[in-house]
mmCIF file with all atom_site columns, C-alpha atoms in Angstrom:
data_model
loop_
_atom_site.group_PDB
_atom_site.id
_atom_site.type_symbol
_atom_site.label_atom_id
_atom_site.label_alt_id
_atom_site.label_comp_id
_atom_site.label_asym_id
_atom_site.label_entity_id
_atom_site.label_seq_id
_atom_site.pdbx_PDB_ins_code
_atom_site.Cartn_x
_atom_site.Cartn_y
_atom_site.Cartn_z
_atom_site.occupancy
_atom_site.B_iso_or_equiv
_atom_site.pdbx_formal_charge
_atom_site.auth_seq_id
_atom_site.auth_comp_id
_atom_site.auth_asym_id
_atom_site.auth_atom_id
_atom_site.pdbx_PDB_model_num
ATOM 1  C CA . UNK T 1 1  ? 19.657 -67.404 -201.037 1.00 48.00 ? 2  UNK T CA 1
ATOM 2  C CA . UNK T 1 2  ? 17.025 -70.024 -199.938 1.00 52.00 ? 3  UNK T CA 1
ATOM 3  C CA . UNK T 1 3  ? 16.806 -73.741 -200.364 1.00 56.00 ? 4  UNK T CA 1
ATOM 4  C CA . UNK T 1 4  ? 12.890 -72.918 -199.140 1.00 57.00 ? 5  UNK T CA 1
ATOM 5  C CA . UNK T 1 5  ? 10.129 -72.257 -201.255 1.00 51.00 ? 6  UNK T CA 1
ATOM 6  C CA . UNK T 1 6  ? 8.621  -68.970 -201.530 1.00 52.00 ? 7  UNK T CA 1
ATOM 7  C CA . UNK T 1 7  ? 5.195  -68.716 -198.961 1.00 49.00 ? 8  UNK T CA 1
ATOM 8  C CA . UNK T 1 8  ? 3.661  -66.881 -201.631 1.00 50.00 ? 9  UNK T CA 1
ATOM 9  C CA . UNK T 1 9  ? 3.707  -70.040 -203.529 1.00 50.00 ? 10 UNK T CA 1
ATOM 10 C CA . UNK T 1 10 ? 0.428  -72.174 -203.280 1.00 54.00 ? 11 UNK T CA 1
ATOM 11 C CA . UNK T 1 11 ? 0.799  -75.932 -203.022 1.00 54.00 ? 12 UNK T CA 1
ATOM 12 C CA . UNK T 1 12 ? -1.373 -76.364 -206.651 1.00 53.00 ? 13 UNK T CA 1
ATOM 13 C CA . UNK T 1 13 ? 1.108  -73.753 -208.036 1.00 68.00 ? 14 UNK T CA 1
ATOM 14 C CA . UNK T 1 14 ? 4.257  -75.630 -206.995 1.00 85.00 ? 15 UNK T CA 1
ATOM 15 C CA . UNK T 1 15 ? 5.983  -77.847 -209.996 1.00 94.00 ? 16 UNK T CA 1
ATOM 16 C CA . UNK T 1 16 ? 8.602  -80.215 -209.583 1.00 97.00 ? 17 UNK T CA 1
ATOM 17 C CA . UNK T 1 17 ? 10.923 -82.141 -211.678 1.00 96.00 ? 18 UNK T CA 1
ATOM 18 C CA . UNK T 1 18 ? 9.064  -85.265 -211.470 1.00 96.00 ? 19 UNK T CA 1
ATOM 19 C CA . UNK T 1 19 ? 6.385  -83.129 -213.271 1.00 96.00 ? 20 UNK T CA 1
ATOM 20 C CA . UNK T 1 20 ? 8.234  -82.353 -216.411 1.00 96.00 ? 21 UNK T CA 1
ATOM 21 C CA . UNK T 1 21 ? 7.400  -84.281 -219.760 1.00 96.00 ? 22 UNK T CA 1
ATOM 22 C CA . UNK T 1 22 ? 10.174 -86.072 -222.078 1.00 96.00 ? 23 UNK T CA 1
ATOM 23 C CA . UNK T 1 23 ? 12.093 -83.633 -223.369 1.00 94.00 ? 24 UNK T CA 1
ATOM 24 C CA . UNK T 1 24 ? 10.420 -80.613 -221.317 1.00 96.00 ? 25 UNK T CA 1
ATOM 25 C CA . UNK T 1 25 ? 12.936 -78.086 -219.576 1.00 95.00 ? 26 UNK T CA 1
ATOM 26 C CA . UNK T 1 26 ? 12.506 -76.000 -216.567 1.00 95.00 ? 27 UNK T CA 1
ATOM 27 C CA . UNK T 1 27 ? 14.591 -73.954 -214.285 1.00 96.00 ? 28 UNK T CA 1
ATOM 28 C CA . UNK T 1 28 ? 15.437 -74.937 -210.677 1.00 96.00 ? 29 UNK T CA 1
ATOM 29 C CA . UNK T 1 29 ? 13.489 -72.435 -207.896 1.00 97.00 ? 30 UNK T CA 1
ATOM 30 C CA . UNK T 1 30 ? 14.539 -74.350 -204.845 1.00 96.00 ? 31 UNK T CA 1
ATOM 31 C CA . UNK T 1 31 ? 15.261 -77.636 -203.255 1.00 96.00 ? 32 UNK T CA 1
ATOM 32 C CA . UNK T 1 32 ? 12.457 -78.605 -200.779 1.00 94.00 ? 33 UNK T CA 1
ATOM 33 C CA . UNK T 1 33 ? 14.229 -81.299 -198.611 1.00 94.00 ? 34 UNK T CA 1
ATOM 34 C CA . UNK T 1 34 ? 17.001 -79.950 -196.521 1.00 92.00 ? 35 UNK T CA 1
ATOM 35 C CA . UNK T 1 35 ? 18.308 -83.438 -195.878 1.00 92.00 ? 36 UNK T CA 1
ATOM 36 C CA . UNK T 1 36 ? 18.676 -84.224 -199.834 1.00 93.00 ? 37 UNK T CA 1
ATOM 37 C CA . UNK T 1 37 ? 19.504 -80.701 -200.533 1.00 95.00 ? 38 UNK T CA 1
ATOM 38 C CA . UNK T 1 38 ? 23.333 -80.953 -200.084 1.00 95.00 ? 39 UNK T CA 1
ATOM 39 C CA . UNK T 1 39 ? 23.234 -84.382 -202.161 1.00 94.00 ? 40 UNK T CA 1
ATOM 40 C CA . UNK T 1 40 ? 21.345 -82.578 -205.280 1.00 95.00 ? 41 UNK T CA 1
ATOM 41 C CA . UNK T 1 41 ? 23.415 -78.977 -205.150 1.00 95.00 ? 42 UNK T CA 1
ATOM 42 C CA . UNK T 1 42 ? 26.548 -81.168 -205.110 1.00 94.00 ? 43 UNK T CA 1
ATOM 43 C CA . UNK T 1 43 ? 25.156 -83.007 -208.268 1.00 92.00 ? 44 UNK T CA 1
ATOM 44 C CA . UNK T 1 44 ? 24.603 -79.331 -210.154 1.00 91.00 ? 45 UNK T CA 1
ATOM 45 C CA . UNK T 1 45 ? 21.065 -79.018 -209.322 1.00 93.00 ? 46 UNK T CA 1
ATOM 46 C CA . UNK T 1 46 ? 21.603 -75.391 -208.174 1.00 93.00 ? 47 UNK T CA 1
ATOM 47 C CA . UNK T 1 47 ? 18.676 -72.939 -207.972 1.00 96.00 ? 48 UNK T CA 1
ATOM 48 C CA . UNK T 1 48 ? 18.722 -70.945 -211.413 1.00 95.00 ? 49 UNK T CA 1
ATOM 49 C CA . UNK T 1 49 ? 20.201 -74.043 -213.451 1.00 95.00 ? 50 UNK T CA 1
ATOM 50 C CA . UNK T 1 50 ? 17.836 -75.445 -216.099 1.00 95.00 ? 51 UNK T CA 1
ATOM 51 C CA . UNK T 1 51 ? 17.239 -78.852 -216.152 1.00 95.00 ? 52 UNK T CA 1
ATOM 52 C CA . UNK T 1 52 ? 15.495 -81.313 -219.236 1.00 95.00 ? 53 UNK T CA 1
ATOM 53 C CA . UNK T 1 53 ? 13.875 -84.701 -218.652 1.00 96.00 ? 54 UNK T CA 1
ATOM 54 C CA . UNK T 1 54 ? 15.741 -86.771 -221.082 1.00 95.00 ? 55 UNK T CA 1
ATOM 55 C CA . UNK T 1 55 ? 14.361 -90.134 -219.857 1.00 96.00 ? 56 UNK T CA 1
ATOM 56 C CA . UNK T 1 56 ? 11.885 -92.293 -217.857 1.00 96.00 ? 57 UNK T CA 1
ATOM 57 C CA . UNK T 1 57 ? 12.677 -95.906 -217.237 1.00 95.00 ? 58 UNK T CA 1
ATOM 58 C CA . UNK T 1 58 ? 9.727  -98.128 -218.618 1.00 94.00 ? 59 UNK T CA 1
ATOM 59 C CA . UNK T 1 59 ? 8.167  -98.106 -214.983 1.00 92.00 ? 60 UNK T CA 1
ATOM 60 C CA . UNK T 1 60 ? 8.618  -94.273 -214.298 1.00 88.00 ? 61 UNK T CA 1
ATOM 61 C CA . UNK T 1 61 ? 11.582 -94.498 -212.169 1.00 93.00 ? 62 UNK T CA 1
ATOM 62 C CA . UNK T 1 62 ? 14.462 -93.744 -212.209 1.00 96.00 ? 63 UNK T CA 1
ATOM 63 C CA . UNK T 1 63 ? 14.647 -90.663 -214.753 1.00 97.00 ? 64 UNK T CA 1
ATOM 64 C CA . UNK T 1 64 ? 17.442 -89.100 -216.303 1.00 96.00 ? 65 UNK T CA 1
ATOM 65 C CA . UNK T 1 65 ? 17.930 -85.195 -216.463 1.00 95.00 ? 66 UNK T CA 1
ATOM 66 C CA . UNK T 1 66 ? 20.136 -82.758 -218.785 1.00 95.00 ? 67 UNK T CA 1
ATOM 67 C CA . UNK T 1 67 ? 21.546 -80.569 -216.451 1.00 93.00 ? 68 UNK T CA 1
ATOM 68 C CA . UNK T 1 68 ? 22.613 -77.122 -217.550 1.00 89.00 ? 69 UNK T CA 1
ATOM 69 C CA . UNK T 1 69 ? 23.859 -75.974 -220.433 1.00 80.00 ? 70 UNK T CA 1
ATOM 70 C CA . UNK T 1 70 ? 25.942 -78.888 -220.905 1.00 73.00 ? 71 UNK T CA 1
ATOM 71 C CA . UNK T 1 71 ? 24.413 -81.618 -223.349 1.00 72.00 ? 72 UNK T CA 1
ATOM 72 C CA . UNK T 1 72 ? 26.476 -84.443 -222.237 1.00 75.00 ? 73 UNK T CA 1
ATOM 73 C CA . UNK T 1 73 ? 26.101 -84.151 -218.156 1.00 87.00 ? 74 UNK T CA 1
ATOM 74 C CA . UNK T 1 74 ? 23.098 -86.385 -217.645 1.00 92.00 ? 75 UNK T CA 1
ATOM 75 C CA . UNK T 1 75 ? 21.977 -86.895 -214.106 1.00 94.00 ? 76 UNK T CA 1
ATOM 76 C CA . UNK T 1 76 ? 19.967 -90.282 -212.998 1.00 96.00 ? 77 UNK T CA 1
ATOM 77 C CA . UNK T 1 77 ? 17.379 -89.867 -210.070 1.00 96.00 ? 78 UNK T CA 1
ATOM 78 C CA . UNK T 1 78 ? 14.699 -91.591 -208.221 1.00 96.00 ? 79 UNK T CA 1
ATOM 79 C CA . UNK T 1 79 ? 11.291 -90.083 -208.990 1.00 96.00 ? 80 UNK T CA 1
ATOM 80 C CA . UNK T 1 80 ? 11.095 -89.451 -204.939 1.00 96.00 ? 81 UNK T CA 1
ATOM 81 C CA . UNK T 1 81 ? 14.554 -87.332 -204.759 1.00 96.00 ? 82 UNK T CA 1
ATOM 82 C CA . UNK T 1 82 ? 13.387 -85.364 -208.346 1.00 96.00 ? 83 UNK T CA 1
ATOM 83 C CA . UNK T 1 83 ? 10.010 -84.531 -206.304 1.00 96.00 ? 84 UNK T CA 1
ATOM 84 C CA . UNK T 1 84 ? 12.252 -82.234 -203.950 1.00 97.00 ? 85 UNK T CA 1
ATOM 85 C CA . UNK T 1 85 ? 13.306 -80.114 -206.977 1.00 97.00 ? 86 UNK T CA 1
ATOM 86 C CA . UNK T 1 86 ? 10.996 -77.191 -207.178 1.00 97.00 ? 87 UNK T CA 1
ATOM 87 C CA . UNK T 1 87 ? 10.866 -75.269 -210.711 1.00 97.00 ? 88 UNK T CA 1
ATOM 88 C CA . UNK T 1 88 ? 10.130 -71.918 -211.280 1.00 93.00 ? 89 UNK T CA 1
#
């Protein structure tokens, strides 16, 4: 399993967690930044897992995500970190 986006995906078609609207969900496809990938994997951001945007701070950063099927597990991320999590 690769943490890199497929070459067939055009930059315009790629969508990241930072692009989600409040309440919208998506399934993690891959992690774009190799340096950030280990941290995100350890926090549960694994390819194939569904995430839902739970809230966004008044100035836009940070955001909170509900990760997986566990509604009680929320994760707070900087928008720059969320931008490295690509969705299917």
